[in-house]
Amino acid sequence: MLSGNTKSRESIQEPRFDYYNHEVPDIDLSDCEFPHVIEIYDFPQEFRTEDLLRVFCSYQKKGFDIKWVDDTHALGVFSSPITARDALGIKHTMVKIRPLSQATRAAKAKARAYAEFLQPAKERPETSAALARRLVISALGVRSKQSKTEREAELKKLQEARERKRLEAKQREDIWEGRDQSTV
């Protein structure tokens, strides 16, 4: 025992954090982070993906996808913010819609966690097996079992697709340049 300095060093240190009253801060997702995503909520638990797709059927061709949050909440992923804003105007008796910035904590957390999968929805382009078949046949050095009429039909289909793509690009350019569409 040390003698001489007998000060009482008893002190109670206050905790830095109060873990009993801890509240998780609200996740702040601003409108600019995921402007092409909306929350779909308050629909019956029996609803399936097909039912939600039916509600948004007019957006299918423009690019629309659904990511589930829970039984009565889902995220609607559109191809553009303009399309998402347009969809916010939909009135449906079984479904409610709001921007992601006003969504529930769970929906915002899901959006943050799956950010890479919430990129704007785009339709997959039409594909053809012709190129793959030609590459495999030439690599293996075998003759094709495809008849001449089948090859010609496939070639015609590819040419039509190229022409359609060229025409769409021209129409897009005409719109940007402000040219009259009725003369096309």
CSV table of C-alpha atoms in Angstrom, one decimal:
chain,number,residue,atom,x,y,z
A,1,MET,CA,0.0,0.0,0.0
A,2,LEU,CA,1.3,3.4,-0.9
A,3,SER,CA,1.1,6.0,1.8
A,4,GLY,CA,1.1,9.8,1.5
A,5,ASN,CA,-1.3,10.4,-1.4
A,6,THR,CA,-4.6,8.9,-0.4
A,7,LYS,CA,-7.0,10.8,-2.6
A,8,SER,CA,-10.2,9.1,-3.5
A,9,ARG,CA,-10.3,8.6,-7.3
A,10,GLU,CA,-13.8,7.3,-7.6
A,11,SER,CA,-15.6,8.9,-10.5
A,12,ILE,CA,-18.4,7.8,-12.8
A,13,GLN,CA,-17.9,8.3,-16.5
A,14,GLU,CA,-21.0,9.2,-18.5
A,15,PRO,CA,-21.5,7.0,-21.6
A,16,ARG,CA,-20.9,8.6,-25.0
A,17,PHE,CA,-23.7,6.9,-26.7
A,18,ASP,CA,-27.2,6.1,-25.4
A,19,TYR,CA,-27.8,2.7,-27.0
A,20,TYR,CA,-31.2,2.2,-25.3
A,21,ASN,CA,-32.7,5.3,-27.0
A,22,HIS,CA,-30.9,4.9,-30.4
A,23,GLU,CA,-32.9,5.9,-33.4
A,24,VAL,CA,-31.8,5.0,-36.9
A,25,PRO,CA,-31.5,8.2,-39.0
A,26,ASP,CA,-33.9,8.5,-41.9
A,27,ILE,CA,-32.1,7.6,-45.1
A,28,ASP,CA,-32.0,10.7,-47.3
A,29,LEU,CA,-32.5,9.9,-50.9
A,30,SER,CA,-32.9,13.1,-52.8
A,31,ASP,CA,-34.9,13.3,-56.0
A,32,CYS,CA,-31.8,13.6,-58.1
A,33,GLU,CA,-30.3,10.3,-56.9
A,34,PHE,CA,-32.9,7.9,-58.3
A,35,PRO,CA,-35.4,10.2,-60.2
A,36,HIS,CA,-36.4,7.2,-62.5
A,37,VAL,CA,-37.6,5.1,-59.5
A,38,ILE,CA,-40.9,5.4,-57.7
A,39,GLU,CA,-42.5,3.5,-54.8
A,40,ILE,CA,-45.6,1.5,-55.3
A,41,TYR,CA,-47.4,0.8,-52.1
A,42,ASP,CA,-50.7,0.0,-50.3
A,43,PHE,CA,-51.7,-2.8,-52.7
A,44,PRO,CA,-53.2,-6.1,-51.5
A,45,GLN,CA,-50.7,-8.8,-50.3
A,46,GLU,CA,-52.2,-11.1,-52.9
A,47,PHE,CA,-50.8,-9.0,-55.8
A,48,ARG,CA,-48.1,-10.6,-57.9
A,49,THR,CA,-45.7,-9.1,-60.3
A,50,GLU,CA,-48.1,-9.6,-63.2
A,51,ASP,CA,-50.8,-7.6,-61.4
A,52,LEU,CA,-48.4,-4.6,-60.9
A,53,LEU,CA,-47.2,-4.9,-64.5
A,54,ARG,CA,-50.9,-4.7,-65.6
A,55,VAL,CA,-51.3,-1.4,-63.8
A,56,PHE,CA,-48.3,0.0,-65.6
A,57,CYS,CA,-48.9,-1.7,-68.9
A,58,SER,CA,-48.7,1.5,-70.9
A,59,TYR,CA,-45.0,1.9,-69.8
A,60,GLN,CA,-44.0,-1.7,-70.8
A,61,LYS,CA,-42.7,-0.7,-74.2
A,62,LYS,CA,-40.9,2.4,-72.9
A,63,GLY,CA,-39.0,0.3,-70.3
A,64,PHE,CA,-40.4,-0.6,-66.9
A,65,ASP,CA,-39.3,-3.1,-64.2
A,66,ILE,CA,-40.5,-4.0,-60.7
A,67,LYS,CA,-38.3,-4.7,-57.7
A,68,TRP,CA,-40.1,-6.0,-54.6
A,69,VAL,CA,-39.5,-4.5,-51.2
A,70,ASP,CA,-42.1,-6.5,-49.2
A,71,ASP,CA,-45.6,-7.9,-49.6
A,72,THR,CA,-47.2,-4.4,-50.0
A,73,HIS,CA,-44.3,-2.3,-51.3
A,74,ALA,CA,-42.4,-2.4,-54.5
A,75,LEU,CA,-40.1,-0.1,-56.5
A,76,GLY,CA,-41.0,0.8,-60.0
A,77,VAL,CA,-37.9,1.4,-62.2
A,78,PHE,CA,-38.6,3.4,-65.4
A,79,SER,CA,-36.4,4.1,-68.4
A,80,SER,CA,-36.2,7.8,-67.7
A,81,PRO,CA,-37.1,10.4,-65.0
A,82,ILE,CA,-39.7,11.9,-67.3
A,83,THR,CA,-41.5,8.6,-67.7
A,84,ALA,CA,-41.4,8.1,-63.9
A,85,ARG,CA,-42.8,11.6,-63.3
A,86,ASP,CA,-45.6,10.8,-65.8
A,87,ALA,CA,-46.4,7.6,-64.0
A,88,LEU,CA,-46.8,9.4,-60.7
A,89,GLY,CA,-50.0,10.9,-62.2
A,90,ILE,CA,-51.6,7.5,-62.5
A,91,LYS,CA,-54.7,7.1,-60.4
A,92,HIS,CA,-55.5,3.4,-59.5
A,93,THR,CA,-58.0,2.1,-57.0
A,94,MET,CA,-55.8,-0.8,-55.7
A,95,VAL,CA,-52.3,0.9,-55.9
A,96,LYS,CA,-50.8,4.1,-54.5
A,97,ILE,CA,-47.7,5.7,-55.9
A,98,ARG,CA,-45.2,8.2,-54.6
A,99,PRO,CA,-41.6,9.4,-55.5
A,100,LEU,CA,-38.8,7.6,-53.9
A,101,SER,CA,-37.8,10.7,-51.9
A,102,GLN,CA,-41.1,10.2,-49.9
A,103,ALA,CA,-40.9,6.5,-49.7
A,104,THR,CA,-40.8,4.3,-46.6
A,105,ARG,CA,-37.5,3.7,-44.8
A,106,ALA,CA,-37.5,0.1,-46.1
A,107,ALA,CA,-38.0,1.1,-49.7
A,108,LYS,CA,-35.2,3.7,-49.5
A,109,ALA,CA,-32.9,1.1,-47.9
A,110,LYS,CA,-33.7,-1.4,-50.6
A,111,ALA,CA,-33.0,1.3,-53.3
A,112,ARG,CA,-29.6,2.1,-51.7
A,113,ALA,CA,-28.7,-1.5,-51.3
A,114,TYR,CA,-29.6,-2.5,-54.8
A,115,ALA,CA,-28.5,0.8,-56.6
A,116,GLU,CA,-26.6,-1.1,-59.3
A,117,PHE,CA,-29.8,-3.0,-60.2
A,118,LEU,CA,-32.0,0.1,-60.3
A,119,GLN,CA,-30.4,1.5,-63.4
A,120,PRO,CA,-33.0,2.8,-65.9
A,121,ALA,CA,-34.9,-0.1,-67.5
A,122,LYS,CA,-34.1,-0.8,-71.2
A,123,GLU,CA,-35.6,-3.4,-73.5
A,124,ARG,CA,-33.2,-5.9,-74.8
A,125,PRO,CA,-32.6,-5.5,-78.5
A,126,GLU,CA,-33.8,-8.1,-81.0
A,127,THR,CA,-31.1,-10.8,-81.5
A,128,SER,CA,-30.4,-13.4,-84.1
A,129,ALA,CA,-28.5,-16.6,-84.0
A,130,ALA,CA,-27.2,-16.1,-87.5
A,131,LEU,CA,-23.8,-14.6,-86.6
A,132,ALA,CA,-23.2,-17.1,-83.8
A,133,ARG,CA,-24.1,-20.0,-86.1
A,134,ARG,CA,-21.8,-18.6,-88.9
A,135,LEU,CA,-18.8,-18.2,-86.4
A,136,VAL,CA,-19.2,-21.7,-84.9
A,137,ILE,CA,-19.5,-23.3,-88.4
A,138,SER,CA,-16.5,-21.5,-89.7
A,139,ALA,CA,-14.5,-22.3,-86.5
A,140,LEU,CA,-15.4,-26.0,-86.6
A,141,GLY,CA,-14.9,-26.2,-90.4
A,142,VAL,CA,-18.3,-28.0,-91.0
A,143,ARG,CA,-21.0,-27.3,-93.5
A,144,SER,CA,-24.2,-25.7,-92.4
A,145,LYS,CA,-27.3,-27.9,-92.3
A,146,GLN,CA,-29.5,-24.8,-92.9
A,147,SER,CA,-31.3,-24.8,-96.2
A,148,LYS,CA,-30.9,-22.0,-98.8
A,149,THR,CA,-34.4,-20.6,-98.2
A,150,GLU,CA,-33.8,-20.5,-94.4
A,151,ARG,CA,-30.5,-18.6,-94.9
A,152,GLU,CA,-32.3,-16.2,-97.3
A,153,ALA,CA,-35.1,-15.7,-94.8
A,154,GLU,CA,-32.7,-15.0,-92.0
A,155,LEU,CA,-30.7,-12.6,-94.1
A,156,LYS,CA,-33.9,-10.8,-95.1
A,157,LYS,CA,-34.9,-10.5,-91.4
A,158,LEU,CA,-31.5,-9.0,-90.6
A,159,GLN,CA,-31.7,-6.5,-93.4
A,160,GLU,CA,-35.2,-5.4,-92.3
A,161,ALA,CA,-33.9,-5.0,-88.7
A,162,ARG,CA,-31.0,-2.8,-90.0
A,163,GLU,CA,-33.4,-0.7,-92.1
A,164,ARG,CA,-35.8,-0.3,-89.1
A,165,LYS,CA,-32.8,0.8,-86.9
A,166,ARG,CA,-31.6,3.3,-89.6
A,167,LEU,CA,-35.2,4.7,-89.9
A,168,GLU,CA,-35.5,5.1,-86.1
A,169,ALA,CA,-32.2,6.9,-86.0
A,170,LYS,CA,-33.2,9.2,-88.8
A,171,GLN,CA,-36.6,10.0,-87.1
A,172,ARG,CA,-34.8,10.7,-83.8
A,173,GLU,CA,-32.4,13.1,-85.6
A,174,ASP,CA,-35.3,14.8,-87.4
A,175,ILE,CA,-37.0,15.4,-84.1
A,176,TRP,CA,-33.9,16.9,-82.6
A,177,GLU,CA,-33.4,19.1,-85.7
A,178,GLY,CA,-37.0,20.2,-85.8
A,179,ARG,CA,-37.7,18.8,-89.3
A,180,ASP,CA,-41.2,18.1,-90.4
A,181,GLN,CA,-42.2,14.4,-89.8
A,182,SER,CA,-45.0,14.4,-92.3
A,183,THR,CA,-42.6,14.4,-95.3
A,184,VAL,CA,-40.9,11.2,-94.2
